[in-house]
Amino acid sequence: MLNPLVKISADTDAPTSKDLTYFKKFTIIVATGIKSDLLLKIDKICRSEKIKLIFGDTFGMFGYTVSDFEKHIYYEDQVQLIGKKRKHDGAEKTTVKVKGEITYPELNKVIILPNTKQSADSIKKSKRRNELFYVMLALIEFRNRHNRNPTTSTKKEDIESLEKIKSEIFSLYQVDESKSKLSKDIFDIIFGEVVPICAVLGGVIAQEVIKAVSNKEVPINNVFLFDPIMYDGKEETVGV
């Protein structure tokens, strides 16, 4: 049952038709299923109005989230022993709140794609990262080029397009494709929506939203990748 104290409304207008006033009424925005140019536009608005943003998608067995919580302050509970000497005889403990701070990069430093005007400076100094990050970028770029997600009805053509985009991204990020550890069948399992994967990513996004608005616990900084082969989550810090 939905919380009767929470007002829910549905707005069917396209986000592109909304002006600044529309976005200013939110504390946090959750975005999904949009192209990167609109995402970066929303992120720019969010930063100008101090609104937190999280973006996520699922593609078959794969999914991801990307967060921009700007300068985020959080408080984490830590258990400490009372007194100067630490003993193992059941000494009294207390819980204290420890303050922390994370500065998130804007998304145009995180989602850098081929043939865009974004600065590649952060790419040149980036460390070797989880290659699922490049799968994420390939899927975002596929949506940009084809105005849709990959579909089973055009599976062969879509995989060919994704492989081409992946090669372009590897070249942009200076990754030696011959040494890639990605499964050769990675794009075979990114079609459709798989309910358990949607549930996992939905849970992760909901968890991060609660952390962001409550300032409790350490949020993901700043990319979450769901591994479709190992069935576990990976965190990456990108663009810092």
Coordinates of C-alpha atoms in Angstrom, one line a residue:
M1 CA 0.0 0.0 0.0
L2 CA 1.2 3.5 -0.9
N3 CA 1.7 6.0 1.9
P4 CA -1.5 8.0 2.0
L5 CA 0.4 11.1 3.3
V6 CA 2.5 11.3 0.1
K7 CA 1.0 13.1 -2.8
I8 CA 1.6 11.4 -6.2
S9 CA 1.0 13.0 -9.6
A10 CA 1.7 11.9 -13.1
D11 CA 3.0 14.3 -15.7
T12 CA 3.0 13.0 -19.2
D13 CA 4.7 16.0 -20.9
A14 CA 8.2 15.4 -22.3
P15 CA 11.0 16.7 -20.0
T16 CA 12.3 18.7 -22.9
S17 CA 9.2 20.9 -22.8
K18 CA 9.8 21.9 -19.1
D19 CA 11.3 25.2 -18.1
L20 CA 13.5 26.0 -15.1
T21 CA 10.5 26.6 -12.8
Y22 CA 9.4 23.0 -13.2
F23 CA 12.7 21.5 -12.0
K24 CA 13.1 24.0 -9.1
K25 CA 10.4 22.3 -7.0
F26 CA 12.3 19.1 -6.6
T27 CA 14.9 18.1 -3.9
I28 CA 16.2 15.2 -6.0
I29 CA 15.5 14.0 -9.5
V30 CA 15.6 10.4 -10.7
A31 CA 16.1 10.1 -14.5
T32 CA 15.9 7.1 -16.7
G33 CA 15.4 6.2 -20.4
I34 CA 16.7 9.5 -21.8
K35 CA 19.5 10.6 -24.1
S36 CA 22.7 12.0 -22.8
D37 CA 22.2 15.5 -24.2
L38 CA 18.9 15.8 -22.1
L39 CA 20.6 14.2 -19.1
L40 CA 23.5 16.7 -19.2
K41 CA 21.0 19.6 -19.6
I42 CA 19.0 18.4 -16.6
D43 CA 22.3 18.0 -14.6
K44 CA 23.2 21.6 -15.5
I45 CA 19.9 22.8 -14.2
C46 CA 20.2 20.7 -11.1
R47 CA 23.6 22.2 -10.3
S48 CA 22.3 25.7 -10.7
E49 CA 19.5 25.1 -8.3
K50 CA 21.3 22.8 -5.8
I51 CA 19.1 19.8 -6.8
K52 CA 20.6 16.3 -6.5
L53 CA 20.4 13.9 -9.5
I54 CA 20.6 10.2 -10.0
F55 CA 20.4 8.5 -13.5
G56 CA 19.9 4.8 -14.1
D57 CA 18.9 2.2 -16.6
T58 CA 18.6 -1.6 -17.1
F59 CA 19.4 -3.4 -20.3
G60 CA 18.6 -7.1 -20.0
M61 CA 21.0 -8.6 -17.4
F62 CA 23.0 -5.3 -17.1
G63 CA 22.2 -2.1 -15.3
Y64 CA 23.9 1.0 -13.9
T65 CA 23.3 4.2 -11.9
V66 CA 25.2 7.5 -12.1
S67 CA 24.9 10.1 -9.3
D68 CA 25.6 13.8 -9.1
F69 CA 24.9 14.9 -5.5
E70 CA 27.2 17.9 -5.9
K71 CA 28.8 18.7 -2.5
H72 CA 27.2 16.1 -0.3
I73 CA 27.5 16.1 3.5
Y74 CA 26.6 12.9 5.3
Y75 CA 26.7 11.5 8.8
E76 CA 27.7 7.9 9.6
D77 CA 27.2 6.1 12.9
Q78 CA 30.3 4.6 14.4
V79 CA 30.5 2.5 17.5
Q80 CA 33.2 3.6 20.0
L81 CA 34.3 2.3 23.5
I82 CA 33.8 4.7 26.4
G83 CA 37.0 5.5 28.2
K84 CA 40.6 5.9 27.2
K85 CA 41.5 2.2 27.5
R86 CA 40.0 -0.3 25.1
K87 CA 39.1 -3.6 26.8
H88 CA 37.5 -6.8 25.7
D89 CA 35.6 -7.4 28.9
G90 CA 32.2 -6.1 27.7
A91 CA 33.1 -2.4 28.3
E92 CA 30.3 0.1 27.6
K93 CA 30.0 1.3 24.1
T94 CA 28.5 4.4 22.5
T95 CA 27.5 5.4 19.0
V96 CA 28.7 8.7 17.6
K97 CA 27.9 10.5 14.4
V98 CA 30.9 11.1 12.2
K99 CA 30.6 13.8 9.5
G100 CA 31.8 13.2 6.0
E101 CA 31.8 15.0 2.7
I102 CA 31.9 13.9 -0.9
T103 CA 32.3 16.3 -3.9
Y104 CA 30.7 14.8 -7.0
P105 CA 31.8 15.8 -10.5
E106 CA 29.2 17.2 -12.9
L107 CA 28.0 14.5 -15.4
N108 CA 29.7 16.0 -18.4
K109 CA 33.0 14.9 -16.8
V110 CA 31.6 11.4 -16.3
I111 CA 29.6 10.6 -19.4
I112 CA 32.1 11.4 -22.2
L113 CA 31.1 9.9 -25.6
P114 CA 32.6 9.9 -29.1
N115 CA 31.8 13.0 -31.2
T116 CA 30.8 15.2 -28.3
K117 CA 32.1 18.6 -27.2
Q118 CA 32.9 17.5 -23.7
S119 CA 36.4 17.9 -22.4
A120 CA 38.5 14.8 -22.5
D121 CA 41.0 16.0 -19.9
S122 CA 39.6 13.7 -17.3
I123 CA 40.0 10.8 -19.7
K124 CA 43.7 11.4 -20.1
K125 CA 44.4 11.1 -16.4
S126 CA 41.8 8.4 -15.6
K127 CA 42.9 5.1 -14.1
R128 CA 42.2 1.7 -15.6
R129 CA 38.6 1.1 -14.6
N130 CA 36.0 -1.7 -14.7
E131 CA 35.3 -2.3 -18.4
L132 CA 31.5 -2.5 -17.7
F133 CA 31.8 1.3 -17.6
Y134 CA 32.5 1.2 -21.3
V135 CA 29.5 -1.1 -21.9
M136 CA 27.4 1.5 -20.1
L137 CA 28.7 4.3 -22.4
A138 CA 28.1 2.1 -25.5
L139 CA 24.5 1.6 -24.5
I140 CA 24.0 5.3 -23.8
E141 CA 25.6 6.2 -27.2
F142 CA 23.4 3.6 -28.9
R143 CA 20.3 5.3 -27.6
N144 CA 21.7 8.6 -28.8
R145 CA 22.2 7.4 -32.3
H146 CA 19.2 5.2 -32.8
N147 CA 16.6 7.0 -30.6
R148 CA 15.8 3.7 -28.9
N149 CA 17.2 0.8 -26.9
P150 CA 18.5 -2.4 -28.5
T151 CA 15.7 -4.8 -29.4
T152 CA 15.4 -8.5 -30.1
S153 CA 13.7 -7.8 -33.5
T154 CA 16.9 -6.3 -34.8
K155 CA 19.3 -8.1 -32.5
K156 CA 22.0 -8.9 -35.1
E157 CA 22.2 -5.4 -36.4
D158 CA 22.1 -3.9 -32.9
I159 CA 25.0 -6.0 -31.7
E160 CA 27.0 -5.0 -34.7
S161 CA 26.3 -1.3 -33.9
L162 CA 27.1 -1.8 -30.3
E163 CA 30.4 -3.5 -31.1
K164 CA 31.3 -0.6 -33.4
I165 CA 30.4 2.0 -30.7
K166 CA 32.4 0.0 -28.1
S167 CA 35.5 0.1 -30.4
E168 CA 35.1 3.9 -30.7
I169 CA 34.8 4.3 -27.0
F170 CA 37.9 2.1 -26.4
S171 CA 39.8 4.3 -28.8
L172 CA 38.6 7.5 -27.1
Y173 CA 39.5 6.2 -23.6
Q174 CA 42.8 4.8 -24.9
V175 CA 42.0 1.2 -24.0
D176 CA 43.7 -1.6 -25.9
E177 CA 40.8 -3.6 -27.2
S178 CA 43.0 -6.7 -27.8
K179 CA 43.6 -6.9 -24.0
S180 CA 39.9 -6.4 -23.0
K181 CA 38.6 -8.8 -20.5
L182 CA 35.0 -8.2 -21.4
S183 CA 33.0 -11.3 -22.3
K184 CA 32.7 -11.6 -26.1
D185 CA 29.0 -12.3 -25.6
I186 CA 28.4 -9.3 -23.4
F187 CA 26.0 -7.7 -25.8
D188 CA 24.0 -10.9 -26.2
I189 CA 22.5 -10.4 -22.7
I190 CA 21.5 -6.7 -22.8
F191 CA 18.1 -7.1 -24.5
G192 CA 14.7 -6.5 -23.0
E193 CA 13.9 -5.9 -19.3
V194 CA 14.6 -8.7 -16.8
V195 CA 12.4 -8.3 -13.7
P196 CA 15.0 -9.3 -11.1
I197 CA 17.6 -6.9 -12.5
C198 CA 15.0 -4.1 -12.6
A199 CA 14.3 -4.9 -8.9
V200 CA 18.0 -4.8 -8.0
L201 CA 18.6 -1.4 -9.7
G202 CA 15.4 0.0 -8.4
G203 CA 16.4 -0.9 -4.9
V204 CA 19.9 0.6 -5.4
I205 CA 18.4 3.9 -6.7
A206 CA 15.8 4.0 -3.9
Q207 CA 18.6 3.4 -1.3
E208 CA 20.7 6.2 -2.8
V209 CA 17.7 8.6 -2.8
I210 CA 17.1 7.9 0.9
K211 CA 20.8 8.5 1.6
A212 CA 20.9 11.7 -0.4
V213 CA 17.8 13.4 1.2
S214 CA 18.5 12.1 4.8
N215 CA 22.3 12.7 4.8
K216 CA 22.7 9.4 6.5
E217 CA 25.3 6.8 5.5
V218 CA 27.9 6.9 2.7
P219 CA 26.3 7.1 -0.8
I220 CA 27.8 5.6 -3.9
N221 CA 30.5 7.9 -5.4
N222 CA 29.5 8.0 -8.2
V223 CA 28.8 5.0 -10.6
F224 CA 27.2 1.7 -9.8
L225 CA 27.5 -1.2 -12.3
F226 CA 25.6 -4.4 -12.1
D227 CA 27.8 -7.2 -13.5
P228 CA 25.7 -9.4 -15.8
I229 CA 28.1 -12.3 -15.6
M230 CA 29.0 -12.4 -11.9
Y231 CA 25.6 -11.1 -10.7
D232 CA 27.1 -8.5 -8.3
G233 CA 27.5 -4.8 -8.0
K234 CA 30.6 -2.8 -8.7
E235 CA 31.3 0.8 -7.7
E236 CA 33.4 3.2 -9.7
T237 CA 34.5 6.8 -9.0
V238 CA 34.6 8.5 -12.4
G239 CA 35.5 12.1 -13.4
V240 CA 37.1 13.1 -10.1

